[in-house]
């Protein structure tokens, strides 16, 4: 969800205003994603490297997450959205962890869309943790989460920035120029159109018919 800072800067506003606008954008994209029958939507809200930002910006973001978690639970329940968080919890401010747990508990039954907030998240760290706790590749994948089909990065950036590195092994990447606060339902539609136009081969070949090949080999 890149571009909040630039969005604010262009309007002569503090960066925190950009993040607030980003939260509004998230609300409308959650609704649009559910309408498109997307099963899981994972949003990168705070990376483990974001702790390096100015203390005031980090504090503003944490308060925004608190506000979101408090306000959005009822909305999620109404919309059938299951809310959960991925990432480390031990470094988040003490007021956030119980709110995350409560949101997860209350929205557990949501079956229309699973919204995952990546908070204090690092894919590399998640991979190391999953590898330490899993004996098989299946258990490892399960510890991380579902594979990503479509990964959208906004604001003209062209990086993965330590986001879902394992899960996105065969993800289709869409880069949008819109700043996140300007990313609306029409932008999501365009990203999905691009996704649908891609040919996904997962390393195989299209138009290759093994049965046909086998029969020619017999002949
Ligand atoms: C990156 O844009 C954005 C973030 C580090 C924060 C993302 C958070 C939100 C969108 C707030 C809403 C989320 C929730 C869960 C309430 P940037 O600040 O790096 O933008 P820039 O590249 O233009 O400076």
PDB file of C-alpha atoms and ligand atoms in Angstrom:
ATOM      1  CA  UNK A   1       0.000   0.000   0.000  1.00  0.00           C
ATOM      2  CA  UNK A   2       2.659   2.421  -1.141  1.00  0.00           C
ATOM      3  CA  UNK A   3       2.358   6.127  -1.730  1.00  0.00           C
ATOM      4  CA  UNK A   4       0.609   7.465   1.375  1.00  0.00           C
ATOM      5  CA  UNK A   5       3.519   9.804   2.129  1.00  0.00           C
ATOM      6  CA  UNK A   6       3.641  11.208  -1.417  1.00  0.00           C
ATOM      7  CA  UNK A   7      -0.147  11.626  -1.446  1.00  0.00           C
ATOM      8  CA  UNK A   8       0.081  13.774   1.702  1.00  0.00           C
ATOM      9  CA  UNK A   9       3.151  15.672   0.526  1.00  0.00           C
ATOM     10  CA  UNK A  10       1.422  16.691  -2.719  1.00  0.00           C
ATOM     11  CA  UNK A  11      -1.342  18.255  -0.665  1.00  0.00           C
ATOM     12  CA  UNK A  12       0.969  19.943   1.828  1.00  0.00           C
ATOM     13  CA  UNK A  13      -0.304  17.638   4.579  1.00  0.00           C
ATOM     14  CA  UNK A  14       1.611  15.683   7.239  1.00  0.00           C
ATOM     15  CA  UNK A  15       2.498  12.087   6.284  1.00  0.00           C
ATOM     16  CA  UNK A  16       0.091  10.776   8.928  1.00  0.00           C
ATOM     17  CA  UNK A  17      -2.783  12.273   6.894  1.00  0.00           C
ATOM     18  CA  UNK A  18      -1.636  10.164   3.974  1.00  0.00           C
ATOM     19  CA  UNK A  19      -1.823   7.048   6.128  1.00  0.00           C
ATOM     20  CA  UNK A  20      -5.322   8.032   7.256  1.00  0.00           C
ATOM     21  CA  UNK A  21      -6.348   8.396   3.623  1.00  0.00           C
ATOM     22  CA  UNK A  22      -4.721   4.994   3.040  1.00  0.00           C
ATOM     23  CA  UNK A  23      -6.943   3.470   5.707  1.00  0.00           C
ATOM     24  CA  UNK A  24     -10.036   4.840   3.907  1.00  0.00           C
ATOM     25  CA  UNK A  25      -8.768   3.334   0.679  1.00  0.00           C
ATOM     26  CA  UNK A  26      -8.299  -0.019   2.403  1.00  0.00           C
ATOM     27  CA  UNK A  27     -11.914   0.026   3.535  1.00  0.00           C
ATOM     28  CA  UNK A  28     -13.212   0.430  -0.016  1.00  0.00           C
ATOM     29  CA  UNK A  29     -10.797  -2.146  -1.462  1.00  0.00           C
ATOM     30  CA  UNK A  30     -11.885  -4.724   1.125  1.00  0.00           C
ATOM     31  CA  UNK A  31     -15.466  -4.265  -0.049  1.00  0.00           C
ATOM     32  CA  UNK A  32     -14.448  -4.411  -3.722  1.00  0.00           C
ATOM     33  CA  UNK A  33     -12.314  -7.530  -3.150  1.00  0.00           C
ATOM     34  CA  UNK A  34     -15.208  -9.284  -1.429  1.00  0.00           C
ATOM     35  CA  UNK A  35     -17.511  -8.338  -4.314  1.00  0.00           C
ATOM     36  CA  UNK A  36     -14.977  -9.908  -6.704  1.00  0.00           C
ATOM     37  CA  UNK A  37     -15.059 -13.089  -4.619  1.00  0.00           C
ATOM     38  CA  UNK A  38     -11.391 -12.855  -3.750  1.00  0.00           C
ATOM     39  CA  UNK A  39     -10.777 -15.389  -0.992  1.00  0.00           C
ATOM     40  CA  UNK A  40      -7.806 -13.861   0.825  1.00  0.00           C
ATOM     41  CA  UNK A  41      -6.523 -10.305   0.762  1.00  0.00           C
ATOM     42  CA  UNK A  42      -3.219  -9.639   2.507  1.00  0.00           C
ATOM     43  CA  UNK A  43      -2.165  -6.026   2.929  1.00  0.00           C
ATOM     44  CA  UNK A  44       1.290  -4.833   3.883  1.00  0.00           C
ATOM     45  CA  UNK A  45       0.506  -2.322   6.607  1.00  0.00           C
ATOM     46  CA  UNK A  46       3.819  -2.238   8.507  1.00  0.00           C
ATOM     47  CA  UNK A  47       7.044  -3.994   7.590  1.00  0.00           C
ATOM     48  CA  UNK A  48       9.654  -4.986  10.135  1.00  0.00           C
ATOM     49  CA  UNK A  49      11.912  -2.427   8.444  1.00  0.00           C
ATOM     50  CA  UNK A  50       9.356   0.337   8.986  1.00  0.00           C
ATOM     51  CA  UNK A  51      10.547   0.587  12.608  1.00  0.00           C
ATOM     52  CA  UNK A  52      13.351   2.679  11.110  1.00  0.00           C
ATOM     53  CA  UNK A  53      10.930   5.486  10.274  1.00  0.00           C
ATOM     54  CA  UNK A  54      10.721   8.614  12.462  1.00  0.00           C
ATOM     55  CA  UNK A  55       9.280   7.833  15.850  1.00  0.00           C
ATOM     56  CA  UNK A  56       6.330  10.195  15.335  1.00  0.00           C
ATOM     57  CA  UNK A  57       5.313   8.446  12.093  1.00  0.00           C
ATOM     58  CA  UNK A  58       5.559   4.998  13.696  1.00  0.00           C
ATOM     59  CA  UNK A  59       3.432   6.215  16.605  1.00  0.00           C
ATOM     60  CA  UNK A  60       0.832   7.690  14.224  1.00  0.00           C
ATOM     61  CA  UNK A  61       0.648   4.378  12.356  1.00  0.00           C
ATOM     62  CA  UNK A  62       0.214   2.358  15.559  1.00  0.00           C
ATOM     63  CA  UNK A  63      -2.635   4.653  16.637  1.00  0.00           C
ATOM     64  CA  UNK A  64      -4.182   4.276  13.204  1.00  0.00           C
ATOM     65  CA  UNK A  65      -4.012   0.474  13.494  1.00  0.00           C
ATOM     66  CA  UNK A  66      -5.676   0.741  16.908  1.00  0.00           C
ATOM     67  CA  UNK A  67      -8.419   2.917  15.445  1.00  0.00           C
ATOM     68  CA  UNK A  68      -8.883   0.551  12.508  1.00  0.00           C
ATOM     69  CA  UNK A  69      -9.035  -2.565  14.677  1.00  0.00           C
ATOM     70  CA  UNK A  70     -11.538  -0.918  17.014  1.00  0.00           C
ATOM     71  CA  UNK A  71     -13.772   0.558  14.338  1.00  0.00           C
ATOM     72  CA  UNK A  72     -13.582  -2.091  11.661  1.00  0.00           C
ATOM     73  CA  UNK A  73     -14.562  -5.205  13.621  1.00  0.00           C
ATOM     74  CA  UNK A  74     -18.290  -4.424  13.463  1.00  0.00           C
ATOM     75  CA  UNK A  75     -17.933  -3.623   9.767  1.00  0.00           C
ATOM     76  CA  UNK A  76     -16.118  -6.926   9.193  1.00  0.00           C
ATOM     77  CA  UNK A  77     -18.838  -8.829  11.044  1.00  0.00           C
ATOM     78  CA  UNK A  78     -21.481  -7.139   8.892  1.00  0.00           C
ATOM     79  CA  UNK A  79     -19.597  -7.913   5.687  1.00  0.00           C
ATOM     80  CA  UNK A  80     -18.631 -11.492   6.581  1.00  0.00           C
ATOM     81  CA  UNK A  81     -14.932 -10.611   6.619  1.00  0.00           C
ATOM     82  CA  UNK A  82     -12.526 -12.613   8.725  1.00  0.00           C
ATOM     83  CA  UNK A  83      -9.755 -10.369  10.045  1.00  0.00           C
ATOM     84  CA  UNK A  84      -6.364 -11.598  11.170  1.00  0.00           C
ATOM     85  CA  UNK A  85      -2.784 -10.409  11.430  1.00  0.00           C
ATOM     86  CA  UNK A  86       0.488 -11.908  10.262  1.00  0.00           C
ATOM     87  CA  UNK A  87       3.904 -10.874  11.538  1.00  0.00           C
ATOM     88  CA  UNK A  88       5.541 -10.477  14.913  1.00  0.00           C
ATOM     89  CA  UNK A  89       3.403  -9.396  17.832  1.00  0.00           C
ATOM     90  CA  UNK A  90       5.998  -9.133  20.585  1.00  0.00           C
ATOM     91  CA  UNK A  91       7.319  -5.737  19.463  1.00  0.00           C
ATOM     92  CA  UNK A  92       3.944  -4.084  18.825  1.00  0.00           C
ATOM     93  CA  UNK A  93       2.658  -1.653  21.470  1.00  0.00           C
ATOM     94  CA  UNK A  94       0.861  -3.444  24.311  1.00  0.00           C
ATOM     95  CA  UNK A  95      -2.486  -1.875  23.409  1.00  0.00           C
ATOM     96  CA  UNK A  96      -2.531  -3.482  19.940  1.00  0.00           C
ATOM     97  CA  UNK A  97      -2.060  -7.180  20.709  1.00  0.00           C
ATOM     98  CA  UNK A  98      -5.336  -7.667  22.657  1.00  0.00           C
ATOM     99  CA  UNK A  99      -7.198  -5.758  19.945  1.00  0.00           C
ATOM    100  CA  UNK A 100      -5.762  -8.039  17.257  1.00  0.00           C
ATOM    101  CA  UNK A 101      -6.675 -11.125  19.284  1.00  0.00           C
ATOM    102  CA  UNK A 102     -10.189  -9.844  19.901  1.00  0.00           C
ATOM    103  CA  UNK A 103     -10.695  -8.957  16.218  1.00  0.00           C
ATOM    104  CA  UNK A 104      -9.462 -12.422  15.224  1.00  0.00           C
ATOM    105  CA  UNK A 105     -11.718 -14.125  17.740  1.00  0.00           C
ATOM    106  CA  UNK A 106     -14.837 -12.134  16.898  1.00  0.00           C
ATOM    107  CA  UNK A 107     -14.502 -12.352  13.116  1.00  0.00           C
ATOM    108  CA  UNK A 108     -13.365 -16.006  13.022  1.00  0.00           C
ATOM    109  CA  UNK A 109     -16.627 -17.078  11.350  1.00  0.00           C
ATOM    110  CA  UNK A 110     -16.342 -14.609   8.434  1.00  0.00           C
ATOM    111  CA  UNK A 111     -16.472 -16.615   5.221  1.00  0.00           C
ATOM    112  CA  UNK A 112     -16.798 -13.957   2.522  1.00  0.00           C
ATOM    113  CA  UNK A 113     -13.197 -12.706   2.578  1.00  0.00           C
ATOM    114  CA  UNK A 114     -10.154 -13.323   4.753  1.00  0.00           C
ATOM    115  CA  UNK A 115      -8.397  -9.992   5.324  1.00  0.00           C
ATOM    116  CA  UNK A 116      -4.869 -10.410   6.649  1.00  0.00           C
ATOM    117  CA  UNK A 117      -3.014  -7.376   7.976  1.00  0.00           C
ATOM    118  CA  UNK A 118       0.763  -7.748   7.770  1.00  0.00           C
ATOM    119  CA  UNK A 119       2.025  -5.921  10.870  1.00  0.00           C
ATOM    120  CA  UNK A 120       5.699  -5.932  11.885  1.00  0.00           C
ATOM    121  CA  UNK A 121       6.021  -8.377   9.019  1.00  0.00           C
ATOM    122  CA  UNK A 122       9.141  -9.679   7.291  1.00  0.00           C
ATOM    123  CA  UNK A 123       8.863 -12.565   4.828  1.00  0.00           C
ATOM    124  CA  UNK A 124      12.441 -13.628   5.479  1.00  0.00           C
ATOM    125  CA  UNK A 125      11.774 -13.821   9.180  1.00  0.00           C
ATOM    126  CA  UNK A 126       8.496 -15.698   8.642  1.00  0.00           C
ATOM    127  CA  UNK A 127      10.363 -18.216   6.452  1.00  0.00           C
ATOM    128  CA  UNK A 128      13.070 -18.775   9.061  1.00  0.00           C
ATOM    129  CA  UNK A 129      10.452 -19.252  11.785  1.00  0.00           C
ATOM    130  CA  UNK A 130       8.364 -21.658   9.688  1.00  0.00           C
ATOM    131  CA  UNK A 131      11.455 -23.659   8.726  1.00  0.00           C
ATOM    132  CA  UNK A 132      12.460 -24.032  12.374  1.00  0.00           C
ATOM    133  CA  UNK A 133       9.042 -25.388  13.341  1.00  0.00           C
ATOM    134  CA  UNK A 134       8.155 -27.628  10.382  1.00  0.00           C
ATOM    135  CA  UNK A 135       9.419 -31.095   9.473  1.00  0.00           C
ATOM    136  CA  UNK A 136       7.941 -31.367   5.980  1.00  0.00           C
ATOM    137  CA  UNK A 137       7.557 -28.990   3.080  1.00  0.00           C
ATOM    138  CA  UNK A 138       3.787 -29.259   3.443  1.00  0.00           C
ATOM    139  CA  UNK A 139       3.914 -28.276   7.120  1.00  0.00           C
ATOM    140  CA  UNK A 140       6.262 -25.433   6.223  1.00  0.00           C
ATOM    141  CA  UNK A 141       3.907 -24.078   3.537  1.00  0.00           C
ATOM    142  CA  UNK A 142       0.992 -24.424   5.902  1.00  0.00           C
ATOM    143  CA  UNK A 143       2.801 -22.469   8.602  1.00  0.00           C
ATOM    144  CA  UNK A 144       3.279 -19.596   6.153  1.00  0.00           C
ATOM    145  CA  UNK A 145      -0.135 -19.389   4.498  1.00  0.00           C
ATOM    146  CA  UNK A 146      -1.801 -19.709   1.112  1.00  0.00           C
ATOM    147  CA  UNK A 147       0.025 -19.146  -2.169  1.00  0.00           C
ATOM    148  CA  UNK A 148      -0.475 -15.720  -3.682  1.00  0.00           C
ATOM    149  CA  UNK A 149      -2.122 -15.531  -7.117  1.00  0.00           C
ATOM    150  CA  UNK A 150      -1.909 -11.795  -7.675  1.00  0.00           C
ATOM    151  CA  UNK A 151       0.448  -9.342  -6.033  1.00  0.00           C
ATOM    152  CA  UNK A 152      -0.280  -5.650  -6.564  1.00  0.00           C
ATOM    153  CA  UNK A 153       2.236  -2.952  -5.738  1.00  0.00           C
ATOM    154  CA  UNK A 154       1.080   0.655  -5.905  1.00  0.00           C
ATOM    155  CA  UNK A 155       2.731   4.056  -6.386  1.00  0.00           C
ATOM    156  CA  UNK A 156       4.994   3.001  -9.239  1.00  0.00           C
ATOM    157  CA  UNK A 157       7.355   0.945  -7.055  1.00  0.00           C
ATOM    158  CA  UNK A 158       8.782  -2.226  -8.585  1.00  0.00           C
ATOM    159  CA  UNK A 159      10.035  -4.175  -5.581  1.00  0.00           C
ATOM    160  CA  UNK A 160       8.851  -7.035  -3.376  1.00  0.00           C
ATOM    161  CA  UNK A 161      10.281  -5.440  -0.217  1.00  0.00           C
ATOM    162  CA  UNK A 162      10.330  -8.635   1.858  1.00  0.00           C
ATOM    163  CA  UNK A 163       6.610  -9.338   1.339  1.00  0.00           C
ATOM    164  CA  UNK A 164       5.304 -12.950   1.062  1.00  0.00           C
ATOM    165  CA  UNK A 165       8.460 -14.126  -0.712  1.00  0.00           C
ATOM    166  CA  UNK A 166       7.736 -17.864  -0.487  1.00  0.00           C
ATOM    167  CA  UNK A 167       3.986 -17.595  -1.045  1.00  0.00           C
ATOM    168  CA  UNK A 168       4.445 -15.380  -4.115  1.00  0.00           C
ATOM    169  CA  UNK A 169       6.678 -17.873  -5.943  1.00  0.00           C
ATOM    170  CA  UNK A 170       4.229 -18.038  -8.870  1.00  0.00           C
ATOM    171  CA  UNK A 171       2.278 -14.863  -8.205  1.00  0.00           C
ATOM    172  CA  UNK A 172       1.392 -12.617 -11.109  1.00  0.00           C
ATOM    173  CA  UNK A 173       2.827  -9.180 -10.400  1.00  0.00           C
ATOM    174  CA  UNK A 174       0.867  -6.039 -11.236  1.00  0.00           C
ATOM    175  CA  UNK A 175       2.443  -2.641 -10.751  1.00  0.00           C
ATOM    176  CA  UNK A 176       0.023   0.244 -10.465  1.00  0.00           C
ATOM    177  CA  UNK A 177       1.102   3.869 -10.729  1.00  0.00           C
ATOM    178  CA  UNK A 178      -1.666   5.184  -8.474  1.00  0.00           C
ATOM    179  CA  UNK A 179      -0.699   6.190  -4.952  1.00  0.00           C
ATOM    180  CA  UNK A 180      -2.420   3.895  -2.443  1.00  0.00           C
ATOM    181  CA  UNK A 181      -4.952   6.520  -1.216  1.00  0.00           C
ATOM    182  CA  UNK A 182      -6.037   6.941  -4.872  1.00  0.00           C
ATOM    183  CA  UNK A 183      -6.231   3.188  -5.502  1.00  0.00           C
ATOM    184  CA  UNK A 184      -9.963   2.564  -5.840  1.00  0.00           C
ATOM    185  CA  UNK A 185     -12.326  -0.172  -7.022  1.00  0.00           C
ATOM    186  CA  UNK A 186     -11.697   0.762 -10.683  1.00  0.00           C
ATOM    187  CA  UNK A 187      -7.930   0.314 -10.132  1.00  0.00           C
ATOM    188  CA  UNK A 188      -8.585  -3.099  -8.597  1.00  0.00           C
ATOM    189  CA  UNK A 189     -10.748  -3.990 -11.616  1.00  0.00           C
ATOM    190  CA  UNK A 190      -7.879  -3.072 -13.948  1.00  0.00           C
ATOM    191  CA  UNK A 191      -5.407  -5.148 -11.930  1.00  0.00           C
ATOM    192  CA  UNK A 192      -7.781  -8.122 -12.074  1.00  0.00           C
ATOM    193  CA  UNK A 193      -8.215  -7.685 -15.829  1.00  0.00           C
ATOM    194  CA  UNK A 194      -4.446  -7.831 -16.224  1.00  0.00           C
ATOM    195  CA  UNK A 195      -4.365 -10.923 -14.020  1.00  0.00           C
ATOM    196  CA  UNK A 196      -7.028 -12.653 -16.122  1.00  0.00           C
ATOM    197  CA  UNK A 197      -5.165 -11.891 -19.341  1.00  0.00           C
ATOM    198  CA  UNK A 198      -1.985 -13.600 -18.095  1.00  0.00           C
ATOM    199  CA  UNK A 199      -1.181 -17.137 -19.056  1.00  0.00           C
ATOM    200  CA  UNK A 200      -0.172 -19.007 -15.901  1.00  0.00           C
ATOM    201  CA  UNK A 201       2.045 -21.961 -16.650  1.00  0.00           C
ATOM    202  CA  UNK A 202       3.637 -22.670 -13.247  1.00  0.00           C
ATOM    203  CA  UNK A 203       6.781 -23.748 -15.057  1.00  0.00           C
ATOM    204  CA  UNK A 204       4.944 -26.123 -17.401  1.00  0.00           C
ATOM    205  CA  UNK A 205       3.924 -25.744 -21.025  1.00  0.00           C
ATOM    206  CA  UNK A 206       0.563 -24.759 -22.426  1.00  0.00           C
ATOM    207  CA  UNK A 207      -0.920 -26.604 -25.368  1.00  0.00           C
ATOM    208  CA  UNK A 208       1.166 -29.661 -24.517  1.00  0.00           C
ATOM    209  CA  UNK A 209      -0.970 -32.755 -24.339  1.00  0.00           C
ATOM    210  CA  UNK A 210       0.786 -35.567 -22.504  1.00  0.00           C
ATOM    211  CA  UNK A 211      -1.801 -38.174 -23.585  1.00  0.00           C
ATOM    212  CA  UNK A 212      -1.250 -37.247 -27.227  1.00  0.00           C
ATOM    213  CA  UNK A 213       2.533 -37.417 -26.760  1.00  0.00           C
ATOM    214  CA  UNK A 214       2.241 -40.807 -25.093  1.00  0.00           C
ATOM    215  CA  UNK A 215       0.113 -42.174 -27.896  1.00  0.00           C
ATOM    216  CA  UNK A 216       2.563 -41.017 -30.552  1.00  0.00           C
ATOM    217  CA  UNK A 217       5.367 -42.595 -28.582  1.00  0.00           C
ATOM    218  CA  UNK A 218       3.496 -45.933 -28.643  1.00  0.00           C
ATOM    219  CA  UNK A 219       2.874 -45.626 -32.341  1.00  0.00           C
TER     220      UNK A 219
HETATM  221  C1  LIG B   1       3.833   2.913   2.617  1.00  0.00           C
HETATM  222  O1  LIG B   1       3.662   4.172   1.991  1.00  0.00           O
HETATM  223  C2  LIG B   1       2.748   2.727   3.561  1.00  0.00           C
HETATM  224  C3  LIG B   1       2.931   2.364   4.862  1.00  0.00           C
HETATM  225  C4  LIG B   1       4.238   2.138   5.469  1.00  0.00           C
HETATM  226  C5  LIG B   1       1.773   2.248   5.758  1.00  0.00           C
HETATM  227  C6  LIG B   1       0.589   1.521   5.214  1.00  0.00           C
HETATM  228  C7  LIG B   1      -0.544   1.805   6.093  1.00  0.00           C
HETATM  229  C8  LIG B   1      -1.759   2.157   5.689  1.00  0.00           C
HETATM  230  C9  LIG B   1      -2.210   2.173   4.278  1.00  0.00           C
HETATM  231  C10 LIG B   1      -2.709   2.543   6.723  1.00  0.00           C
HETATM  232  C11 LIG B   1      -3.928   1.740   6.680  1.00  0.00           C
HETATM  233  C12 LIG B   1      -3.758   0.385   7.183  1.00  0.00           C
HETATM  234  C13 LIG B   1      -4.453  -0.118   8.196  1.00  0.00           C
HETATM  235  C14 LIG B   1      -4.312  -1.532   8.552  1.00  0.00           C
HETATM  236  C15 LIG B   1      -5.359   0.727   8.982  1.00  0.00           C
HETATM  237  P1  LIG B   1       4.748   5.302   2.257  1.00  0.00           P
HETATM  238  O2  LIG B   1       4.409   6.008   3.530  1.00  0.00           O
HETATM  239  O3  LIG B   1       6.105   4.704   2.218  1.00  0.00           O
HETATM  240  O4  LIG B   1       4.514   6.278   1.060  1.00  0.00           O
HETATM  241  P2  LIG B   1       5.657   7.049   0.252  1.00  0.00           P
HETATM  242  O5  LIG B   1       6.457   5.974  -0.461  1.00  0.00           O
HETATM  243  O6  LIG B   1       4.868   7.906  -0.694  1.00  0.00           O
HETATM  244  O7  LIG B   1       6.444   7.828   1.244  1.00  0.00           O
END
